[in-house]
Coordinates of C-alpha atoms in Angstrom, one line a residue:
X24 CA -25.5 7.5 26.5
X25 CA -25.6 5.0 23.7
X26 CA -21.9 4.6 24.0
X27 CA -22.2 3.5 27.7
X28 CA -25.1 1.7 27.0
X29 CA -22.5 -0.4 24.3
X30 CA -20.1 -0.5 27.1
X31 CA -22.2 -2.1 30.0
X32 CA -23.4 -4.6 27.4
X33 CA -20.2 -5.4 26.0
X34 CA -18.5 -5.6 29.8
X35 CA -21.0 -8.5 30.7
X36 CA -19.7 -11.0 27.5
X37 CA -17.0 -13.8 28.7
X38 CA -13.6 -13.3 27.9
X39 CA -12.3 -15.3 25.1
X40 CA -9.3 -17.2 25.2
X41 CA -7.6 -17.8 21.1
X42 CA -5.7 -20.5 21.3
X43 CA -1.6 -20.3 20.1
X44 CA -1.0 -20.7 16.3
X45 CA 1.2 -20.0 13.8
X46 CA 0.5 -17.3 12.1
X47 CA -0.1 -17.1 8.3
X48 CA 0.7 -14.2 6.0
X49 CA -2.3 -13.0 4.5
X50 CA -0.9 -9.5 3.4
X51 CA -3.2 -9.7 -0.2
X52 CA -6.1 -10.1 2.2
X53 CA -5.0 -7.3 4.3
X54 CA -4.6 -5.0 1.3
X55 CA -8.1 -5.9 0.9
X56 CA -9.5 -4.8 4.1
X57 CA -8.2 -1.9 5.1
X58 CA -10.2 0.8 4.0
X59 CA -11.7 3.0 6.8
X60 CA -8.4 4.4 6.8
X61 CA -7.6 6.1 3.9
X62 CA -4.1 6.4 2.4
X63 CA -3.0 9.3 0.4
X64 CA -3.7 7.7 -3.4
X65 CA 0.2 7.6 -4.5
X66 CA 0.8 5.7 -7.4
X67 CA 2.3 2.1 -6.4
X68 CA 6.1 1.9 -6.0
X69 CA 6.6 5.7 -6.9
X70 CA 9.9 6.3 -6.9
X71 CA 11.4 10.1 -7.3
X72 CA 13.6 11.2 -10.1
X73 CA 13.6 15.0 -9.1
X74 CA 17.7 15.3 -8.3
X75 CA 16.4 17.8 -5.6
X76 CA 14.4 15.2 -3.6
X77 CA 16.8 14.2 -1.2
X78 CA 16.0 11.3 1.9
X79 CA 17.6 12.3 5.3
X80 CA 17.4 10.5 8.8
X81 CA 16.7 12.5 12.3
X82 CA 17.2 11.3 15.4
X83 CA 14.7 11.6 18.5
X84 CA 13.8 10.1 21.9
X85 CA 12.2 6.8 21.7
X86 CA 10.5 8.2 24.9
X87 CA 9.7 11.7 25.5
X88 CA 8.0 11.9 28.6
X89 CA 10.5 9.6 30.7
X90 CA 13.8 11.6 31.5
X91 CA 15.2 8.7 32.9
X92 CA 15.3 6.6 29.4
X93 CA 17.7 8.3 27.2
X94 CA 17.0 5.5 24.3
X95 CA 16.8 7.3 20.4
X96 CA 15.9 6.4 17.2
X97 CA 15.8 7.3 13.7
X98 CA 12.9 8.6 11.8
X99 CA 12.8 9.1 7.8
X100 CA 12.2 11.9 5.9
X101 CA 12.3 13.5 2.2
X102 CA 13.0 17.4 1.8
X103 CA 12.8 19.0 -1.2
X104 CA 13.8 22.5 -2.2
X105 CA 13.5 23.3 -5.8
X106 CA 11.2 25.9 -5.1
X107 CA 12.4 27.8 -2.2
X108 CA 13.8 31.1 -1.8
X109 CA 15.4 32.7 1.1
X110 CA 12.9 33.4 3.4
X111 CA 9.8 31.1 2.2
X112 CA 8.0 28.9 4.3
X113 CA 8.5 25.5 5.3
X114 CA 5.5 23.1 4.1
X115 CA 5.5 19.9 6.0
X116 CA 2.9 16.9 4.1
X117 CA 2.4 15.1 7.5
X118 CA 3.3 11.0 8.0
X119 CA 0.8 8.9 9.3
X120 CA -0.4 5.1 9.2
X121 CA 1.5 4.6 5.8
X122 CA 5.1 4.0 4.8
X123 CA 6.8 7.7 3.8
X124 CA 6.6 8.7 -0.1
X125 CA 8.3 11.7 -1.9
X126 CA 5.3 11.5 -4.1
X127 CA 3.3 15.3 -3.0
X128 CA 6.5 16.8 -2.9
X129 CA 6.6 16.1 -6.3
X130 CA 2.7 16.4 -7.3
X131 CA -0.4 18.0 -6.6
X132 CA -2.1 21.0 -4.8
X133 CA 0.0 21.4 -2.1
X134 CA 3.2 21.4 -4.1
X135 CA 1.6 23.4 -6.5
X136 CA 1.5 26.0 -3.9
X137 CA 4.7 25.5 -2.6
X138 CA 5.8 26.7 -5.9
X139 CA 3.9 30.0 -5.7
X140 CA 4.9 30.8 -1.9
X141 CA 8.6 29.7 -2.7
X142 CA 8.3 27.0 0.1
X143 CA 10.8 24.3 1.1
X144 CA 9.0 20.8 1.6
X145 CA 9.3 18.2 3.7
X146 CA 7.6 14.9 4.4
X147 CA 8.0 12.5 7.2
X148 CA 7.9 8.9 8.2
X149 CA 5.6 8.0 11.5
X150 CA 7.3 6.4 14.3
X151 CA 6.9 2.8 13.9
X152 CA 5.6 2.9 10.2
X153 CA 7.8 2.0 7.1
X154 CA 11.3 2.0 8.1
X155 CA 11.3 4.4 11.1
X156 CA 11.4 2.1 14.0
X157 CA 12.0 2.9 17.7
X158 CA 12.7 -0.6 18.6
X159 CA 13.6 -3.8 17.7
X160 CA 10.3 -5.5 17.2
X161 CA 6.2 -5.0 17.6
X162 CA 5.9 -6.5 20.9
X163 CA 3.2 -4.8 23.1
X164 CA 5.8 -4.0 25.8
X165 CA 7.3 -2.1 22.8
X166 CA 4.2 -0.7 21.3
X167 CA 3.3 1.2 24.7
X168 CA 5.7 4.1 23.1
X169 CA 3.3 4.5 20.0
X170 CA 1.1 6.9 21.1
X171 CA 0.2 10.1 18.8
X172 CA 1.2 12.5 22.0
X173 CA 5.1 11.2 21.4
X174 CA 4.4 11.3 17.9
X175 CA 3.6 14.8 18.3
X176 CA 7.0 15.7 20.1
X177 CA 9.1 13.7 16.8
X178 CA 7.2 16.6 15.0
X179 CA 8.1 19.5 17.0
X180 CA 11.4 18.7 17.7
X181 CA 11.8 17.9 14.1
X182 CA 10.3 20.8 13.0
X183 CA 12.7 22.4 15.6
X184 CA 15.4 21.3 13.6
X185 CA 14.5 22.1 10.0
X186 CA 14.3 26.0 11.1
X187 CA 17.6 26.1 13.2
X188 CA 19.7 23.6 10.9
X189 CA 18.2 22.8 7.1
X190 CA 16.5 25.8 6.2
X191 CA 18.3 28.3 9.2
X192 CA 15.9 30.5 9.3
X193 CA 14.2 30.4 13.0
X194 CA 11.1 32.8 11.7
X195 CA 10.1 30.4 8.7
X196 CA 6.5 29.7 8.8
X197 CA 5.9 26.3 8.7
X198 CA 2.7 24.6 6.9
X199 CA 1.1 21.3 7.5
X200 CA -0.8 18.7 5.4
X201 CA -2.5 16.0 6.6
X202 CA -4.9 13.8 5.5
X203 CA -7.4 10.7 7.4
X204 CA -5.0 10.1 10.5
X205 CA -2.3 12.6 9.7
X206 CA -5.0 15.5 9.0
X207 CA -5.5 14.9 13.0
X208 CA -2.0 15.1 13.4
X209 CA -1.6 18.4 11.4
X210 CA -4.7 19.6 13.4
X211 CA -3.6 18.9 17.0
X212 CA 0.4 19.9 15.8
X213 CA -1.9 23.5 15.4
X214 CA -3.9 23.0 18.3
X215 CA -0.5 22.3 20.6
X216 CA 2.7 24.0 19.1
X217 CA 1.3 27.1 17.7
X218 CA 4.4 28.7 18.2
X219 CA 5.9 26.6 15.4
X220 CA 3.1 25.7 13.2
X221 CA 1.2 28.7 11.3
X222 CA -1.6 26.5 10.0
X223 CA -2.9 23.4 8.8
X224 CA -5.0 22.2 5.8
X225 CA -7.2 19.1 6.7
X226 CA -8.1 17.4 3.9
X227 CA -10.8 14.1 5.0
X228 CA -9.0 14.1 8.5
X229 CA -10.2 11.9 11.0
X230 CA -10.6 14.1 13.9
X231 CA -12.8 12.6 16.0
X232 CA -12.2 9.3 17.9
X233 CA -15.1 7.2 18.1
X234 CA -15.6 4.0 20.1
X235 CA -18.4 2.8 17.9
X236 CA -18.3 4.2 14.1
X237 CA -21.6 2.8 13.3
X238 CA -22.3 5.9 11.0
X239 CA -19.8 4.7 8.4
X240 CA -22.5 1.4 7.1
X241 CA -25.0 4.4 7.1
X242 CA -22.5 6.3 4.7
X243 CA -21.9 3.5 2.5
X244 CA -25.9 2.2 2.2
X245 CA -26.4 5.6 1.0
X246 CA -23.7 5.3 -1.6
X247 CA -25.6 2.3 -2.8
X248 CA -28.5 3.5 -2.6
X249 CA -28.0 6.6 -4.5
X250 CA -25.3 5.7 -7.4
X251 CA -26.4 1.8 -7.7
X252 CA -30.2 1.4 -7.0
X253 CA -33.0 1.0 -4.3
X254 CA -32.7 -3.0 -4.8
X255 CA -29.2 -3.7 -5.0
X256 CA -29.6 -2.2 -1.4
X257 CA -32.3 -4.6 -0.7
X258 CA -30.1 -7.1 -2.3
X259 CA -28.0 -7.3 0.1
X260 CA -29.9 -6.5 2.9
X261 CA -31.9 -9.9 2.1
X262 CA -28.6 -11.8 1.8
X263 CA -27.4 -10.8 5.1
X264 CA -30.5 -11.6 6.5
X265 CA -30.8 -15.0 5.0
X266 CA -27.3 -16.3 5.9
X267 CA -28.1 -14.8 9.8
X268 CA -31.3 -16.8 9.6
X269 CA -29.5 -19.9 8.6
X270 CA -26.6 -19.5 10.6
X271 CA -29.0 -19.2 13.9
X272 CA -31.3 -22.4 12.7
X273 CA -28.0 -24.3 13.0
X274 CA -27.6 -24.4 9.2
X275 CA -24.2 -22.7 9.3
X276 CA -22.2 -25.5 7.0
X277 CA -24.8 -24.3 4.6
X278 CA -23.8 -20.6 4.9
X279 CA -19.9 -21.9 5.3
X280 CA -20.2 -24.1 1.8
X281 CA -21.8 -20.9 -0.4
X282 CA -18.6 -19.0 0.6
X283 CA -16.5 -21.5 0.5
X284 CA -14.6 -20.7 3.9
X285 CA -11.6 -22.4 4.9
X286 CA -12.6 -23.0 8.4
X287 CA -16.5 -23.8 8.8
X288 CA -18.8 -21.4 11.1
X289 CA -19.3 -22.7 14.0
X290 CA -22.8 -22.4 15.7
X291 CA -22.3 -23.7 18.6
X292 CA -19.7 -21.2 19.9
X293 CA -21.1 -19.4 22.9
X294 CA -18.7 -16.6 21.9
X295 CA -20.0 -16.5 18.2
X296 CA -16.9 -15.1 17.3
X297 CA -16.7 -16.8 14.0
X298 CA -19.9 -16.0 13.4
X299 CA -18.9 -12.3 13.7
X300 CA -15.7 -12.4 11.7
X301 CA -17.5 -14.0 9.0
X302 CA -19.7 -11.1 9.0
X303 CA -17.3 -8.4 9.0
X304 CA -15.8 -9.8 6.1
X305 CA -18.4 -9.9 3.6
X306 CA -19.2 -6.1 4.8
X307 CA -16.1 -5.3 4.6
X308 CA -15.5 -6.7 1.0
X309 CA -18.6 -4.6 -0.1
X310 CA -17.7 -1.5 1.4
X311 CA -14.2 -1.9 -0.6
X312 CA -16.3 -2.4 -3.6
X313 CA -18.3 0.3 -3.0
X314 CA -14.9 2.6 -2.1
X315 CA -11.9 1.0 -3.8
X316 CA -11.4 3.3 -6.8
X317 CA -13.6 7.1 -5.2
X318 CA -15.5 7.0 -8.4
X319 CA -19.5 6.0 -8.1
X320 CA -19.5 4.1 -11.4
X321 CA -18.0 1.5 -9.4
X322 CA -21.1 1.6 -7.2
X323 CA -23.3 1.5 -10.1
X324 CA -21.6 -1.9 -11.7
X325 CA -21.5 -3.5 -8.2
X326 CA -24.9 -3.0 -8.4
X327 CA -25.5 -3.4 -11.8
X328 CA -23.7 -7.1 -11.3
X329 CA -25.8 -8.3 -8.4
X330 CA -28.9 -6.6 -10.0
X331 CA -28.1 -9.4 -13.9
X332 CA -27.6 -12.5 -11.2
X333 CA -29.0 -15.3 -12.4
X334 CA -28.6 -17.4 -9.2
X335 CA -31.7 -18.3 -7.2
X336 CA -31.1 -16.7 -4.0
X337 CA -29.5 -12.8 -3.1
X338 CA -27.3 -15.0 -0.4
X339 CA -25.8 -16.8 -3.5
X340 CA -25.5 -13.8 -5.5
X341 CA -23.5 -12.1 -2.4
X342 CA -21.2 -15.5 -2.1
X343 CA -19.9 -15.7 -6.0
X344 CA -19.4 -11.8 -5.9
X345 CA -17.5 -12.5 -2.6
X346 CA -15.4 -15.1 -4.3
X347 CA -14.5 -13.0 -7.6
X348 CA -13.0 -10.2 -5.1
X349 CA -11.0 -12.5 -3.0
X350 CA -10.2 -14.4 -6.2
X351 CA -6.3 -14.8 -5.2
X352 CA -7.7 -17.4 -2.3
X353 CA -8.2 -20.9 -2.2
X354 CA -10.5 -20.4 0.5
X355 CA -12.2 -17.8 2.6
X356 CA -9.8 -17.4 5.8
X357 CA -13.4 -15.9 7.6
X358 CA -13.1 -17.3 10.8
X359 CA -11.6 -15.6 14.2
X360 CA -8.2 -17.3 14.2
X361 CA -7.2 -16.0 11.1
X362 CA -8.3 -12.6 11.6
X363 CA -6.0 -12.8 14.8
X364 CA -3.2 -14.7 13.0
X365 CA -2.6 -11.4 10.5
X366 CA -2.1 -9.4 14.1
X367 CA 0.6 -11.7 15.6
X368 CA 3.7 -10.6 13.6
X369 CA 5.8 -8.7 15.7
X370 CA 8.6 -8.5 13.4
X371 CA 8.6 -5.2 11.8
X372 CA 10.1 -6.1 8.4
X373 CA 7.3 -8.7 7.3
X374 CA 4.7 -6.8 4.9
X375 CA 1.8 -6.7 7.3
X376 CA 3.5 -4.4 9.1
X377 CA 6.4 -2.9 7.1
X378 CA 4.1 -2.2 4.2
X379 CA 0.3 -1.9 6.0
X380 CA 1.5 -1.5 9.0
X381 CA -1.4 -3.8 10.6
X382 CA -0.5 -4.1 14.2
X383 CA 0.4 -0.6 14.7
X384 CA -2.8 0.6 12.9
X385 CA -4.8 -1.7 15.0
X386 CA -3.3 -1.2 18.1
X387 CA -3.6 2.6 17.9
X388 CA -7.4 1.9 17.2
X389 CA -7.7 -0.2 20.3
X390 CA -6.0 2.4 22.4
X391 CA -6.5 5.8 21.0
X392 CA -9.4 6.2 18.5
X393 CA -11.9 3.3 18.1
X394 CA -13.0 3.8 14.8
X395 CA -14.5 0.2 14.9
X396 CA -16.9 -0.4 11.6
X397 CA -19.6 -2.1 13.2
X398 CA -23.4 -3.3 12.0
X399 CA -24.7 -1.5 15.4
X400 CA -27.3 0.8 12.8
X401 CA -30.7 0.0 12.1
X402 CA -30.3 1.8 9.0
X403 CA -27.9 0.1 6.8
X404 CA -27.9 -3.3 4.7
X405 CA -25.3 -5.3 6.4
X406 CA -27.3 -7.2 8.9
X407 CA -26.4 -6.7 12.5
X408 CA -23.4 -9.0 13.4
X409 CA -20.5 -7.2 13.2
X410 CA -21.0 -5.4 16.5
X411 CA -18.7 -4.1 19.0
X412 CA -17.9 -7.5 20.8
X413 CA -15.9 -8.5 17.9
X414 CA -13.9 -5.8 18.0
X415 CA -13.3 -5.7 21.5
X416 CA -12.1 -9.1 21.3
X417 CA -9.8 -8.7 18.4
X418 CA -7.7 -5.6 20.9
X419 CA -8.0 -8.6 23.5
X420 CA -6.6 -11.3 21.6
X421 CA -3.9 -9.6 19.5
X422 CA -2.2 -7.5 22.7
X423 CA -3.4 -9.2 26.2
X424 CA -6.6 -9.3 28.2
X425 CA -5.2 -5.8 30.1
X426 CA -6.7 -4.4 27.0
X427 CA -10.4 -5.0 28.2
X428 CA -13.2 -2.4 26.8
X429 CA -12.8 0.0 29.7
X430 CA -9.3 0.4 28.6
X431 CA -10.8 0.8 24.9
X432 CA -13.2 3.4 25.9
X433 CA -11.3 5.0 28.3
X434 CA -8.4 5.5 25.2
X435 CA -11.0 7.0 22.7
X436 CA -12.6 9.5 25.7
X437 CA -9.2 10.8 26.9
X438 CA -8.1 11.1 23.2
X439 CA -11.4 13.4 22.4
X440 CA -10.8 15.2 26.4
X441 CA -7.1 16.0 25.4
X442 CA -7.6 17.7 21.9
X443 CA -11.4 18.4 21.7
X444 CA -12.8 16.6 19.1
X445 CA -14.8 17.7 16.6
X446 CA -14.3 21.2 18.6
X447 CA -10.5 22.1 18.5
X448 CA -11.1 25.6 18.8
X449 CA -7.8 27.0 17.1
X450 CA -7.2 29.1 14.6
X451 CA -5.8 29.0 10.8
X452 CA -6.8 25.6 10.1
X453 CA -8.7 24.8 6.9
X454 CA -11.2 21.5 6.8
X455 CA -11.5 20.0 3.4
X456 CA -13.7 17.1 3.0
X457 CA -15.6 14.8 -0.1
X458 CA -19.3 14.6 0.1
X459 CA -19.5 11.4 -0.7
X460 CA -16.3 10.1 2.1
X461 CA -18.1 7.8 4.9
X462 CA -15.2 9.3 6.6
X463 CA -16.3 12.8 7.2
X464 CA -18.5 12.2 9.9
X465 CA -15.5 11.8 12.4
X466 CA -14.3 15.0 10.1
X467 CA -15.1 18.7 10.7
X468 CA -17.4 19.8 8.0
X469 CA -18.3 23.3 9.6
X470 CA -15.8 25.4 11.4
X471 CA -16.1 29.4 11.6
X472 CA -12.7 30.2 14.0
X473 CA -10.7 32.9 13.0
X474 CA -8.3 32.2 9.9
X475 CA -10.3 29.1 9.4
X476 CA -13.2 27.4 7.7
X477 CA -13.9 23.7 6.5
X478 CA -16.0 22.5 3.8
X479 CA -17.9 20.0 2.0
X480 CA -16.8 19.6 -1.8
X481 CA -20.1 17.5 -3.3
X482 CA -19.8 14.5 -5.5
X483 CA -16.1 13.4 -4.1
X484 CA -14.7 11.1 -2.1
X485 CA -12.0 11.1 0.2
X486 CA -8.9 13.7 -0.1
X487 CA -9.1 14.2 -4.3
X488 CA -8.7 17.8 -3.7
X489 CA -5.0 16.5 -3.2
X490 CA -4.8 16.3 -6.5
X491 CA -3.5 19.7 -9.0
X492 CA -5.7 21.9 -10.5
X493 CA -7.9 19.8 -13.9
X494 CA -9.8 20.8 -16.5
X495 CA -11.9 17.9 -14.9
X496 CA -12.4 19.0 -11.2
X497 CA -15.7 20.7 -10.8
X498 CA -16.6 24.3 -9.9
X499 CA -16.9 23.1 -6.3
X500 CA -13.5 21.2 -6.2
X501 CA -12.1 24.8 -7.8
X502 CA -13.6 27.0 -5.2
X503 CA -12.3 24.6 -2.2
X504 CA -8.9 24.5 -4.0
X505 CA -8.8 28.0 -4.5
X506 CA -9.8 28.8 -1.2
X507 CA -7.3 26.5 -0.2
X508 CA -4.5 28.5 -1.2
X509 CA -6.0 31.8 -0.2
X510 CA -6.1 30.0 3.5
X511 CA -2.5 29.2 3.3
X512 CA -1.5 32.5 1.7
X513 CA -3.4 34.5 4.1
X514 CA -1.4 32.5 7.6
X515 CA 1.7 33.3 5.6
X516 CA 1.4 37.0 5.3
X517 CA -0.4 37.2 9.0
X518 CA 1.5 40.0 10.8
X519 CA 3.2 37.8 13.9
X520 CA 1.7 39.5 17.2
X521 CA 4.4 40.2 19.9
X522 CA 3.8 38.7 23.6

């Protein structure tokens, strides 16, 4: 109901017309800002020096649901097979909204148990992420063929191919990883082909698509409320408060001079757009405070820093905290334009896309799984202007007014219809998630299926469990990594079941 009630609400606001510019590469600032997706933590420009790490290329349908269109492509991938022994499984560490890495073929849990069960690995590269693109640019005519569903087929008929030709052994069990996007990917790849996947560990998948991810500000105010203190909370809920107060007494130059934007906020826009983009980049600077390295002392000296301020006002505090994290700018690119202008490359190779693959990430938000951050809770500091209308209007502007917020919902509903949302129902998947990752509430933190389980490993964030066995992990983070491999061991020794 509150999802409709978002809808009719949102269906009754103008459409906004952006007018054509030029488009400016902000890809520090988008490095910046994406975080309610997480990306497997991989050390930056990893390269491998294991001599059995080898890249390959396969070759698929750009379009597998149109027999008529016979167009391929290439996707990357990285196999290695320093562990395997004639019939072992096949472990697969899923792509997803990220260029491809060798990196947990190399490291952590996963490998770790690759090396007990004898497994071959293999990673992959997402269709239209990295290098592995079905066509020549990013135009939306283009992007209509990235959709998870043919993402899905790249992965069977992939996985197809490893048995038959790489590791020629049709019975191999095969093993999936995934983690935030992927994790869904490894869960559906169950959910669809169990005839070639045997299971799937999940660790902080995003499973369920949700128009309006208000929950995630709830997540986050907790955070600060628990590792920094009650009043940096009420810190910045008075800040918020205060430049919303000023902004709607026509005082916005006021607002626009603290924070030093490059564009001032306009008040008198009927669409308030810049008023909204403005928003959603102070909250979103915060929330990467709060998030960018998992570890709560980083909470605690956000806090800590607001808390010593000896300006005169919260709203000041807010702005010179603002400015030390976007301390590469000249100015604050806040408004609406410029938020669109980081959308507009359609050439693939440019870094907003080839190394944060911004369009694709944003158009599969606008027509498969919402995930919008909004302000829409009552209980959370960041004011109430980031709301769904500025998110709606982003999908508008960047790929066409067909993309209205019928189309939006519609895109997150049939996503949740098709593969069941937070209720899968399959077997011989594992759930793994942090206790502290805003993420997990479009996770599954309870699942009792047979051959499966999920659960909630306290006092970390988001997909640390990746990570090999420590001296430093707590007793929690053993048990769930323990249990882990006793999940995986016990789909590889299932009896197989004749039809």
């Amino acid at each position: 109901m509150v999802h409709k009630l978002v809808l009719v609400a949102v269906l009754a606001l103008a459409a906004v017309t952006v007018a054509e510019k030029k488009p400016i590469s902000v890809a520090s600032l988008v490095d910046k800002i994406l975080n309610a997706n997480p990306m497997p933590n991989i050390p930056v420009g990893y390269k491998s020096e294991n001599s059995r790490t080898t890249g390959h290329l396969f070759r698929t349908r750009v379009d597998h649901f149109n027999p008529q269109k016979r167009d391929t492509f290439q996707f990357e991938y990285f196999s290695n097979d320093q562990y395997y022994r004639p019939g072992g499984p096949i472990f697969i560490v899923v792509g997803g909204n990220f260029p491809v890495s060798p990196y947990f073929l190399e490291h952590g849990h996963f490998h770790d148990i690759a090396f007990y069960e004898n497994a071959w690995m293999f990673t992959n590269e997402h269709r239209f992420y990295g290098n592995s693109m079905p066509t020549e640019d990013l135009s939306v005519e283009n992007l209509r063929y990235l959709t998870v569903e043919q993402t899905m087929v790249d992965l069977a008929e992939w996985i197809f191919h490893l048995r038959q030709n790489v590791v020629r052994d049709q019975n191999a069990r095969v093993i999936l990883l995934g983690t935030g996007y992927s994790g869904a990917i490894a869960t559906w790849m169950r959910q669809r082909y169990p005839h070639l996947v045997e299971g799937a560990w999940v660790s902080s998948g995003q499973i369920e698509a949700r128009f309006n991810f208000k929950e995630y500000a709830e997540e986050v105010g907790e955070l600060i409320r628990d590792y920094g203190s009650n009043e940096c909370y009420s810190q910045i809920w008075r800040a918020f408060r205060t430049a919303e107060n000023l902004i709607d007494a026509g005082l916005g130059s006021t607002v626009s001079e603290l924070f030093n934007t490059c564009e001032p906020i306009v008040t008198d826009d009927i669409t308030m757009l810049d008023v909204e983009t403005f928003f959603w980049h102070v909250k979103t600077a915060l929330q990467r405070g709060v998030l960018d390295e998992q570890d709560t002392d980083t909470t605690n000296e956000l806090c800590e820093r607001l808390n010593n301020s000896t300006e005169a006002t919260d709203l000041q505090t807010i702005a010179n905290w603002v400015h030390e994290f976007y301390d590469f700018l000249d100015c604050m690119p806040f408004d609406f334009d410029a938020a669109i202008d980081a959308h507009q490359y359609v050439d693939p190779k440019v870094p907003e896309n080839a190394v944060y693959g911004l369009r694709q990430r944003t158009y599969q938000l606008c027509t498969e799984f919402g995930w919008f951050l909004t302000a829409d809770s009552h209980d959370q500091p960041f004011g109430y202007r980031v709301s769904m209308y500025f998110f709606l209007n982003v999908c508008r502007a960047v790929y066409g007014d067909w993309l209205n917020s019928q189309v939006v919902y519609d895109g997150v509903h049939l996503t949740n219809m098709h593969f069941g949302g937070q209720n899968p129902r399959i077997s011989n998947v594992f759930f793994t998630n942090g206790g502290l990752d805003p993420v997990r509430d479009v996770s599954i933190t309870e699942y009792y299926l047979a051959g499966s389980g999920a659960t909630v490993i306290p006092g970390y964030f988001g997909s640390e469990d990746l990570h090999s066995i420590s001296g430093y992990n707590s007793p929690e983070m053993l048990e769930a990594k323990h249990t882990v491999h006793a999940f995986i061991e016990s789909w590889l020794w299932e009896p197989i079941v004749p039809i």
